[in-house]
Amino acid sequence: VTAPPTIPQDWWAVPLPIPGNPAPGTAVRIVLTDTSTTVEGVVVSAAIQDGFAHENAGLAAIPGEHAGAVAAAAINQRLVVLLAP
């Protein structure tokens, strides 16, 4: 059993459309498409298909100073989540 990644203090976990099935702890880069702002984050849990959601949403932890902007972009489908190859 693998322990979940530790979320740094003052970071928040936000549901995001995380592509593929990355392991918890994988680094992500989130691009806010309206402003081209990039935010570094880490996967807390990969996307899970629940049968009701249109998109699969996983959880990514992001710095608190970006949490509001990322959450607003996510709800409006105005972001892209990048994974390193």
mmCIF file of N, CA, C and O in Angstrom:
data_model
loop_
_atom_site.group_PDB
_atom_site.id
_atom_site.type_symbol
_atom_site.label_atom_id
_atom_site.label_comp_id
_atom_site.label_asym_id
_atom_site.label_seq_id
_atom_site.Cartn_x
_atom_site.Cartn_y
_atom_site.Cartn_z
ATOM 1 N N VAL A 1 0.847 -1.177 0.000
ATOM 2 C CA VAL A 1 0.000 0.000 0.000
ATOM 3 C C VAL A 1 0.887 1.233 0.000
ATOM 4 O O VAL A 1 1.801 1.331 0.812
ATOM 5 N N THR A 2 0.624 2.146 -0.896
ATOM 6 C CA THR A 2 1.401 3.376 -1.005
ATOM 7 C C THR A 2 0.702 4.491 -0.248
ATOM 8 O O THR A 2 -0.505 4.681 -0.399
ATOM 9 N N ALA A 3 1.459 5.231 0.530
ATOM 10 C CA ALA A 3 0.889 6.366 1.268
ATOM 11 C C ALA A 3 0.601 7.504 0.296
ATOM 12 O O ALA A 3 1.338 7.701 -0.661
ATOM 13 N N PRO A 4 -0.486 8.242 0.510
ATOM 14 C CA PRO A 4 -0.771 9.375 -0.364
ATOM 15 C C PRO A 4 0.308 10.444 -0.202
ATOM 16 O O PRO A 4 0.951 10.528 0.844
ATOM 17 N N PRO A 5 0.537 11.244 -1.253
ATOM 18 C CA PRO A 5 1.555 12.286 -1.128
ATOM 19 C C PRO A 5 1.155 13.317 -0.077
ATOM 20 O O PRO A 5 -0.023 13.564 0.155
ATOM 21 N N THR A 6 2.149 13.875 0.555
ATOM 22 C CA THR A 6 1.910 14.920 1.538
ATOM 23 C C THR A 6 1.664 16.227 0.804
ATOM 24 O O THR A 6 2.428 16.592 -0.089
ATOM 25 N N ILE A 7 0.596 16.906 1.151
ATOM 26 C CA ILE A 7 0.294 18.208 0.551
ATOM 27 C C ILE A 7 1.015 19.264 1.372
ATOM 28 O O ILE A 7 0.826 19.335 2.585
ATOM 29 N N PRO A 8 1.863 20.073 0.714
ATOM 30 C CA PRO A 8 2.585 21.108 1.464
ATOM 31 C C PRO A 8 1.624 22.067 2.175
ATOM 32 O O PRO A 8 0.498 22.295 1.725
ATOM 33 N N GLN A 9 2.109 22.630 3.259
ATOM 34 C CA GLN A 9 1.318 23.605 4.002
ATOM 35 C C GLN A 9 0.957 24.764 3.081
ATOM 36 O O GLN A 9 1.758 25.195 2.251
ATOM 37 N N ASP A 10 -0.248 25.268 3.223
ATOM 38 C CA ASP A 10 -0.788 26.380 2.432
ATOM 39 C C ASP A 10 -1.075 26.012 0.975
ATOM 40 O O ASP A 10 -1.248 26.889 0.142
ATOM 41 N N TRP A 11 -1.081 24.720 0.635
ATOM 42 C CA TRP A 11 -1.498 24.275 -0.678
ATOM 43 C C TRP A 11 -2.918 23.722 -0.544
ATOM 44 O O TRP A 11 -3.350 23.335 0.534
ATOM 45 N N TRP A 12 -3.642 23.673 -1.649
ATOM 46 C CA TRP A 12 -5.020 23.186 -1.672
ATOM 47 C C TRP A 12 -5.154 22.118 -2.738
ATOM 48 O O TRP A 12 -4.536 22.202 -3.804
ATOM 49 N N ALA A 13 -6.000 21.117 -2.495
ATOM 50 C CA ALA A 13 -6.312 20.090 -3.487
ATOM 51 C C ALA A 13 -7.539 20.536 -4.261
ATOM 52 O O ALA A 13 -8.558 20.895 -3.672
ATOM 53 N N VAL A 14 -7.411 20.530 -5.591
ATOM 54 C CA VAL A 14 -8.472 21.009 -6.476
ATOM 55 C C VAL A 14 -8.814 19.903 -7.471
ATOM 56 O O VAL A 14 -7.905 19.299 -8.058
ATOM 57 N N PRO A 15 -10.099 19.613 -7.702
ATOM 58 C CA PRO A 15 -10.456 18.617 -8.720
ATOM 59 C C PRO A 15 -10.171 19.170 -10.110
ATOM 60 O O PRO A 15 -10.583 20.284 -10.445
ATOM 61 N N LEU A 16 -9.433 18.380 -10.903
ATOM 62 C CA LEU A 16 -9.028 18.800 -12.241
ATOM 63 C C LEU A 16 -9.135 17.640 -13.220
ATOM 64 O O LEU A 16 -9.028 16.478 -12.819
ATOM 65 N N PRO A 17 -9.285 17.938 -14.510
ATOM 66 C CA PRO A 17 -9.290 16.877 -15.526
ATOM 67 C C PRO A 17 -7.851 16.417 -15.800
ATOM 68 O O PRO A 17 -7.173 16.927 -16.691
ATOM 69 N N ILE A 18 -7.372 15.491 -15.011
ATOM 70 C CA ILE A 18 -5.989 15.010 -15.128
ATOM 71 C C ILE A 18 -5.951 13.882 -16.151
ATOM 72 O O ILE A 18 -6.639 12.881 -15.998
ATOM 73 N N PRO A 19 -5.135 14.046 -17.218
ATOM 74 C CA PRO A 19 -5.110 13.023 -18.273
ATOM 75 C C PRO A 19 -4.383 11.752 -17.831
ATOM 76 O O PRO A 19 -3.517 11.787 -16.955
ATOM 77 N N GLY A 20 -4.749 10.643 -18.452
ATOM 78 C CA GLY A 20 -4.083 9.379 -18.167
ATOM 79 C C GLY A 20 -4.373 8.899 -16.764
ATOM 80 O O GLY A 20 -5.407 9.214 -16.174
ATOM 81 N N ASN A 21 -3.443 8.173 -16.235
ATOM 82 C CA ASN A 21 -3.593 7.620 -14.894
ATOM 83 C C ASN A 21 -2.290 7.801 -14.127
ATOM 84 O O ASN A 21 -1.657 6.826 -13.724
ATOM 85 N N PRO A 22 -1.868 9.063 -13.901
ATOM 86 C CA PRO A 22 -0.587 9.285 -13.219
ATOM 87 C C PRO A 22 -0.654 8.868 -11.746
ATOM 88 O O PRO A 22 -1.701 8.958 -11.113
ATOM 89 N N ALA A 23 0.470 8.442 -11.243
ATOM 90 C CA ALA A 23 0.552 8.043 -9.839
ATOM 91 C C ALA A 23 0.500 9.266 -8.938
ATOM 92 O O ALA A 23 0.951 10.349 -9.321
ATOM 93 N N PRO A 24 -0.058 9.120 -7.752
ATOM 94 C CA PRO A 24 0.009 10.214 -6.779
ATOM 95 C C PRO A 24 1.471 10.630 -6.574
ATOM 96 O O PRO A 24 2.363 9.789 -6.543
ATOM 97 N N GLY A 25 1.680 11.930 -6.492
ATOM 98 C CA GLY A 25 3.022 12.465 -6.358
ATOM 99 C C GLY A 25 3.622 12.936 -7.666
ATOM 100 O O GLY A 25 4.654 13.599 -7.685
ATOM 101 N N THR A 26 2.964 12.611 -8.800
ATOM 102 C CA THR A 26 3.446 13.039 -10.114
ATOM 103 C C THR A 26 3.276 14.544 -10.262
ATOM 104 O O THR A 26 2.220 15.090 -9.935
ATOM 105 N N ALA A 27 4.307 15.203 -10.775
ATOM 106 C CA ALA A 27 4.238 16.649 -11.002
ATOM 107 C C ALA A 27 3.340 16.960 -12.196
ATOM 108 O O ALA A 27 3.311 16.218 -13.181
ATOM 109 N N VAL A 28 2.574 18.047 -12.089
ATOM 110 C CA VAL A 28 1.740 18.533 -13.187
ATOM 111 C C VAL A 28 2.008 20.022 -13.377
ATOM 112 O O VAL A 28 2.459 20.710 -12.464
ATOM 113 N N ARG A 29 1.752 20.489 -14.581
ATOM 114 C CA ARG A 29 1.783 21.922 -14.867
ATOM 115 C C ARG A 29 0.395 22.273 -15.392
ATOM 116 O O ARG A 29 -0.098 21.667 -16.331
ATOM 117 N N ILE A 30 -0.229 23.252 -14.761
ATOM 118 C CA ILE A 30 -1.578 23.669 -15.116
ATOM 119 C C ILE A 30 -1.473 24.995 -15.863
ATOM 120 O O ILE A 30 -0.845 25.933 -15.369
ATOM 121 N N VAL A 31 -2.064 25.050 -17.051
ATOM 122 C CA VAL A 31 -2.048 26.269 -17.855
ATOM 123 C C VAL A 31 -3.446 26.857 -17.848
ATOM 124 O O VAL A 31 -4.405 26.196 -18.275
ATOM 125 N N LEU A 32 -3.586 28.082 -17.351
ATOM 126 C CA LEU A 32 -4.867 28.788 -17.376
ATOM 127 C C LEU A 32 -4.975 29.437 -18.754
ATOM 128 O O LEU A 32 -4.182 30.312 -19.097
ATOM 129 N N THR A 33 -5.920 28.991 -19.557
ATOM 130 C CA THR A 33 -5.949 29.383 -20.965
ATOM 131 C C THR A 33 -6.311 30.845 -21.197
ATOM 132 O O THR A 33 -5.939 31.400 -22.224
ATOM 133 N N ASP A 34 -7.009 31.471 -20.282
ATOM 134 C CA ASP A 34 -7.366 32.883 -20.472
ATOM 135 C C ASP A 34 -6.173 33.816 -20.310
ATOM 136 O O ASP A 34 -6.117 34.874 -20.931
ATOM 137 N N THR A 35 -5.215 33.421 -19.469
ATOM 138 C CA THR A 35 -4.089 34.312 -19.162
ATOM 139 C C THR A 35 -2.733 33.715 -19.512
ATOM 140 O O THR A 35 -1.725 34.400 -19.389
ATOM 141 N N SER A 36 -2.697 32.451 -19.903
ATOM 142 C CA SER A 36 -1.458 31.710 -20.161
ATOM 143 C C SER A 36 -0.601 31.558 -18.901
ATOM 144 O O SER A 36 0.570 31.228 -18.980
ATOM 145 N N THR A 37 -1.188 31.796 -17.751
ATOM 146 C CA THR A 37 -0.487 31.598 -16.489
ATOM 147 C C THR A 37 -0.261 30.105 -16.292
ATOM 148 O O THR A 37 -1.140 29.296 -16.569
ATOM 149 N N THR A 38 0.941 29.738 -15.811
ATOM 150 C CA THR A 38 1.209 28.344 -15.489
ATOM 151 C C THR A 38 1.373 28.193 -13.978
ATOM 152 O O THR A 38 1.900 29.083 -13.313
ATOM 153 N N VAL A 39 0.890 27.083 -13.470
ATOM 154 C CA VAL A 39 0.941 26.792 -12.041
ATOM 155 C C VAL A 39 1.462 25.363 -11.892
ATOM 156 O O VAL A 39 0.953 24.445 -12.530
ATOM 157 N N GLU A 40 2.484 25.194 -11.066
ATOM 158 C CA GLU A 40 3.015 23.861 -10.788
ATOM 159 C C GLU A 40 2.174 23.206 -9.699
ATOM 160 O O GLU A 40 1.704 23.876 -8.779
ATOM 161 N N GLY A 41 2.000 21.906 -9.814
ATOM 162 C CA GLY A 41 1.234 21.177 -8.819
ATOM 163 C C GLY A 41 1.688 19.739 -8.725
ATOM 164 O O GLY A 41 2.661 19.338 -9.367
ATOM 165 N N VAL A 42 0.977 18.963 -7.945
ATOM 166 C CA VAL A 42 1.292 17.549 -7.767
ATOM 167 C C VAL A 42 -0.016 16.757 -7.676
ATOM 168 O O VAL A 42 -0.989 17.212 -7.068
ATOM 169 N N VAL A 43 -0.043 15.603 -8.324
ATOM 170 C CA VAL A 43 -1.234 14.751 -8.301
ATOM 171 C C VAL A 43 -1.420 14.181 -6.900
ATOM 172 O O VAL A 43 -0.494 13.638 -6.305
ATOM 173 N N VAL A 44 -2.625 14.339 -6.374
ATOM 174 C CA VAL A 44 -2.995 13.735 -5.095
ATOM 175 C C VAL A 44 -3.692 12.408 -5.363
ATOM 176 O O VAL A 44 -3.427 11.402 -4.724
ATOM 177 N N SER A 45 -4.603 12.408 -6.350
ATOM 178 C CA SER A 45 -5.252 11.163 -6.780
ATOM 179 C C SER A 45 -5.594 11.301 -8.257
ATOM 180 O O SER A 45 -5.980 12.376 -8.722
ATOM 181 N N ALA A 46 -5.420 10.211 -8.980
ATOM 182 C CA ALA A 46 -5.708 10.199 -10.412
ATOM 183 C C ALA A 46 -7.211 10.259 -10.649
ATOM 184 O O ALA A 46 -8.012 10.032 -9.735
ATOM 185 N N ALA A 47 -7.577 10.547 -11.872
ATOM 186 C CA ALA A 47 -8.985 10.626 -12.238
ATOM 187 C C ALA A 47 -9.662 9.270 -12.084
ATOM 188 O O ALA A 47 -9.078 8.235 -12.354
ATOM 189 N N ILE A 48 -10.902 9.309 -11.624
ATOM 190 C CA ILE A 48 -11.710 8.107 -11.445
ATOM 191 C C ILE A 48 -13.005 8.297 -12.217
ATOM 192 O O ILE A 48 -13.693 9.303 -12.057
ATOM 193 N N GLN A 49 -13.342 7.343 -13.071
ATOM 194 C CA GLN A 49 -14.603 7.399 -13.807
ATOM 195 C C GLN A 49 -15.721 6.961 -12.869
ATOM 196 O O GLN A 49 -15.704 5.852 -12.357
ATOM 197 N N ASP A 50 -16.680 7.872 -12.628
ATOM 198 C CA ASP A 50 -17.761 7.530 -11.701
ATOM 199 C C ASP A 50 -19.069 7.199 -12.416
ATOM 200 O O ASP A 50 -20.058 6.901 -11.783
ATOM 201 N N GLY A 51 -19.086 7.259 -13.732
ATOM 202 C CA GLY A 51 -20.295 6.924 -14.471
ATOM 203 C C GLY A 51 -21.249 8.082 -14.649
ATOM 204 O O GLY A 51 -22.119 8.057 -15.505
ATOM 205 N N PHE A 52 -21.105 9.136 -13.871
ATOM 206 C CA PHE A 52 -21.986 10.292 -13.959
ATOM 207 C C PHE A 52 -21.270 11.514 -14.516
ATOM 208 O O PHE A 52 -21.880 12.366 -15.136
ATOM 209 N N ALA A 53 -19.980 11.614 -14.259
ATOM 210 C CA ALA A 53 -19.224 12.802 -14.682
ATOM 211 C C ALA A 53 -18.979 12.773 -16.178
ATOM 212 O O ALA A 53 -18.695 11.724 -16.756
ATOM 213 N N HIS A 54 -19.084 13.946 -16.800
ATOM 214 C CA HIS A 54 -18.761 14.075 -18.226
ATOM 215 C C HIS A 54 -17.264 13.911 -18.432
ATOM 216 O O HIS A 54 -16.816 13.322 -19.387
ATOM 217 N N GLU A 55 -16.475 14.475 -17.544
ATOM 218 C CA GLU A 55 -15.021 14.363 -17.576
ATOM 219 C C GLU A 55 -14.559 13.679 -16.304
ATOM 220 O O GLU A 55 -15.159 13.827 -15.256
ATOM 221 N N ASN A 56 -13.466 12.959 -16.416
ATOM 222 C CA ASN A 56 -12.879 12.357 -15.224
ATOM 223 C C ASN A 56 -12.129 13.436 -14.463
ATOM 224 O O ASN A 56 -11.368 14.190 -15.048
ATOM 225 N N ALA A 57 -12.337 13.520 -13.181
ATOM 226 C CA ALA A 57 -11.646 14.513 -12.372
ATOM 227 C C ALA A 57 -10.780 13.813 -11.344
ATOM 228 O O ALA A 57 -11.235 12.935 -10.624
ATOM 229 N N GLY A 58 -9.515 14.207 -11.311
ATOM 230 C CA GLY A 58 -8.608 13.766 -10.274
ATOM 231 C C GLY A 58 -8.370 14.942 -9.344
ATOM 232 O O GLY A 58 -8.979 16.012 -9.506
ATOM 233 N N LEU A 59 -7.503 14.766 -8.376
ATOM 234 C CA LEU A 59 -7.157 15.862 -7.467
ATOM 235 C C LEU A 59 -5.701 16.221 -7.647
ATOM 236 O O LEU A 59 -4.838 15.334 -7.693
ATOM 237 N N ALA A 60 -5.437 17.515 -7.755
ATOM 238 C CA ALA A 60 -4.067 18.012 -7.794
ATOM 239 C C ALA A 60 -3.913 19.058 -6.701
ATOM 240 O O ALA A 60 -4.797 19.882 -6.484
ATOM 241 N N ALA A 61 -2.795 19.003 -5.999
ATOM 242 C CA ALA A 61 -2.488 20.011 -4.990
ATOM 243 C C ALA A 61 -1.732 21.147 -5.664
ATOM 244 O O ALA A 61 -0.835 20.912 -6.477
ATOM 245 N N ILE A 62 -2.131 22.379 -5.322
ATOM 246 C CA ILE A 62 -1.512 23.564 -5.909
ATOM 247 C C ILE A 62 -1.263 24.594 -4.811
ATOM 248 O O ILE A 62 -1.932 24.571 -3.781
ATOM 249 N N PRO A 63 -0.311 25.502 -5.036
ATOM 250 C CA PRO A 63 -0.061 26.538 -4.029
ATOM 251 C C PRO A 63 -1.316 27.369 -3.762
ATOM 252 O O PRO A 63 -2.080 27.691 -4.681
ATOM 253 N N GLY A 64 -1.505 27.702 -2.503
ATOM 254 C CA GLY A 64 -2.697 28.438 -2.084
ATOM 255 C C GLY A 64 -2.922 29.744 -2.814
ATOM 256 O O GLY A 64 -4.065 30.110 -3.081
ATOM 257 N N GLU A 65 -1.852 30.444 -3.188
ATOM 258 C CA GLU A 65 -2.026 31.736 -3.865
ATOM 259 C C GLU A 65 -2.632 31.594 -5.259
ATOM 260 O O GLU A 65 -3.111 32.563 -5.832
ATOM 261 N N HIS A 66 -2.636 30.370 -5.810
ATOM 262 C CA HIS A 66 -3.223 30.143 -7.131
ATOM 263 C C HIS A 66 -4.542 29.374 -7.068
ATOM 264 O O HIS A 66 -5.176 29.150 -8.098
ATOM 265 N N ALA A 67 -4.949 28.948 -5.870
ATOM 266 C CA ALA A 67 -6.111 28.067 -5.732
ATOM 267 C C ALA A 67 -7.385 28.670 -6.309
ATOM 268 O O ALA A 67 -8.133 27.990 -7.007
ATOM 269 N N GLY A 68 -7.654 29.920 -6.030
ATOM 270 C CA GLY A 68 -8.873 30.545 -6.530
ATOM 271 C C GLY A 68 -8.911 30.620 -8.044
ATOM 272 O O GLY A 68 -9.911 30.280 -8.680
ATOM 273 N N ALA A 69 -7.811 31.045 -8.654
ATOM 274 C CA ALA A 69 -7.757 31.169 -10.117
ATOM 275 C C ALA A 69 -7.866 29.807 -10.791
ATOM 276 O O ALA A 69 -8.562 29.655 -11.800
ATOM 277 N N VAL A 70 -7.190 28.798 -10.230
ATOM 278 C CA VAL A 70 -7.250 27.457 -10.817
ATOM 279 C C VAL A 70 -8.650 26.867 -10.665
ATOM 280 O O VAL A 70 -9.196 26.287 -11.605
ATOM 281 N N ALA A 71 -9.258 27.020 -9.506
ATOM 282 C CA ALA A 71 -10.617 26.495 -9.302
ATOM 283 C C ALA A 71 -11.612 27.161 -10.247
ATOM 284 O O ALA A 71 -12.468 26.491 -10.834
ATOM 285 N N ALA A 72 -11.505 28.478 -10.419
ATOM 286 C CA ALA A 72 -12.410 29.187 -11.338
ATOM 287 C C ALA A 72 -12.193 28.729 -12.774
ATOM 288 O O ALA A 72 -13.156 28.509 -13.525
ATOM 289 N N ALA A 73 -10.933 28.563 -13.173
ATOM 290 C CA ALA A 73 -10.649 28.098 -14.534
ATOM 291 C C ALA A 73 -11.150 26.673 -14.732
ATOM 292 O O ALA A 73 -11.676 26.331 -15.795
ATOM 293 N N ALA A 74 -11.020 25.829 -13.705
ATOM 294 C CA ALA A 74 -11.469 24.439 -13.814
ATOM 295 C C ALA A 74 -12.982 24.360 -14.002
ATOM 296 O O ALA A 74 -13.466 23.624 -14.865
ATOM 297 N N ILE A 75 -13.727 25.109 -13.209
ATOM 298 C CA ILE A 75 -15.187 25.040 -13.304
ATOM 299 C C ILE A 75 -15.688 25.563 -14.641
ATOM 300 O O ILE A 75 -16.718 25.132 -15.150
ATOM 301 N N ASN A 76 -14.915 26.471 -15.254
ATOM 302 C CA ASN A 76 -15.281 27.043 -16.553
ATOM 303 C C ASN A 76 -14.573 26.363 -17.722
ATOM 304 O O ASN A 76 -14.658 26.847 -18.849
ATOM 305 N N GLN A 77 -13.898 25.257 -17.442
ATOM 306 C CA GLN A 77 -13.159 24.491 -18.450
ATOM 307 C C GLN A 77 -12.209 25.389 -19.241
ATOM 308 O O GLN A 77 -12.144 25.343 -20.461
ATOM 309 N N ARG A 78 -11.444 26.200 -18.517
ATOM 310 C CA ARG A 78 -10.512 27.147 -19.117
ATOM 311 C C ARG A 78 -9.084 26.852 -18.675
ATOM 312 O O ARG A 78 -8.308 27.756 -18.412
ATOM 313 N N LEU A 79 -8.743 25.557 -18.588
ATOM 314 C CA LEU A 79 -7.375 25.191 -18.244
ATOM 315 C C LEU A 79 -6.993 23.878 -18.917
ATOM 316 O O LEU A 79 -7.851 23.147 -19.407
ATOM 317 N N VAL A 80 -5.686 23.650 -18.952
ATOM 318 C CA VAL A 80 -5.134 22.404 -19.489
ATOM 319 C C VAL A 80 -4.154 21.878 -18.452
ATOM 320 O O VAL A 80 -3.363 22.647 -17.899
ATOM 321 N N VAL A 81 -4.216 20.582 -18.192
ATOM 322 C CA VAL A 81 -3.284 19.955 -17.256
ATOM 323 C C VAL A 81 -2.239 19.197 -18.073
ATOM 324 O O VAL A 81 -2.577 18.352 -18.896
ATOM 325 N N LEU A 82 -0.965 19.549 -17.863
ATOM 326 C CA LEU A 82 0.146 18.934 -18.581
ATOM 327 C C LEU A 82 0.881 17.973 -17.667
ATOM 328 O O LEU A 82 1.059 18.242 -16.475
ATOM 329 N N LEU A 83 1.315 16.853 -18.248
ATOM 330 C CA LEU A 83 2.157 15.874 -17.546
ATOM 331 C C LEU A 83 3.471 15.767 -18.303
ATOM 332 O O LEU A 83 3.478 15.761 -19.534
ATOM 333 N N ALA A 84 4.582 15.681 -17.584
ATOM 334 C CA ALA A 84 5.878 15.462 -18.236
ATOM 335 C C ALA A 84 5.900 14.062 -18.846
ATOM 336 O O ALA A 84 5.312 13.141 -18.284
ATOM 337 N N PRO A 85 6.546 13.921 -19.990
ATOM 338 C CA PRO A 85 6.608 12.580 -20.623
ATOM 339 C C PRO A 85 7.442 11.607 -19.804
ATOM 340 O O PRO A 85 8.251 11.964 -19.018
#
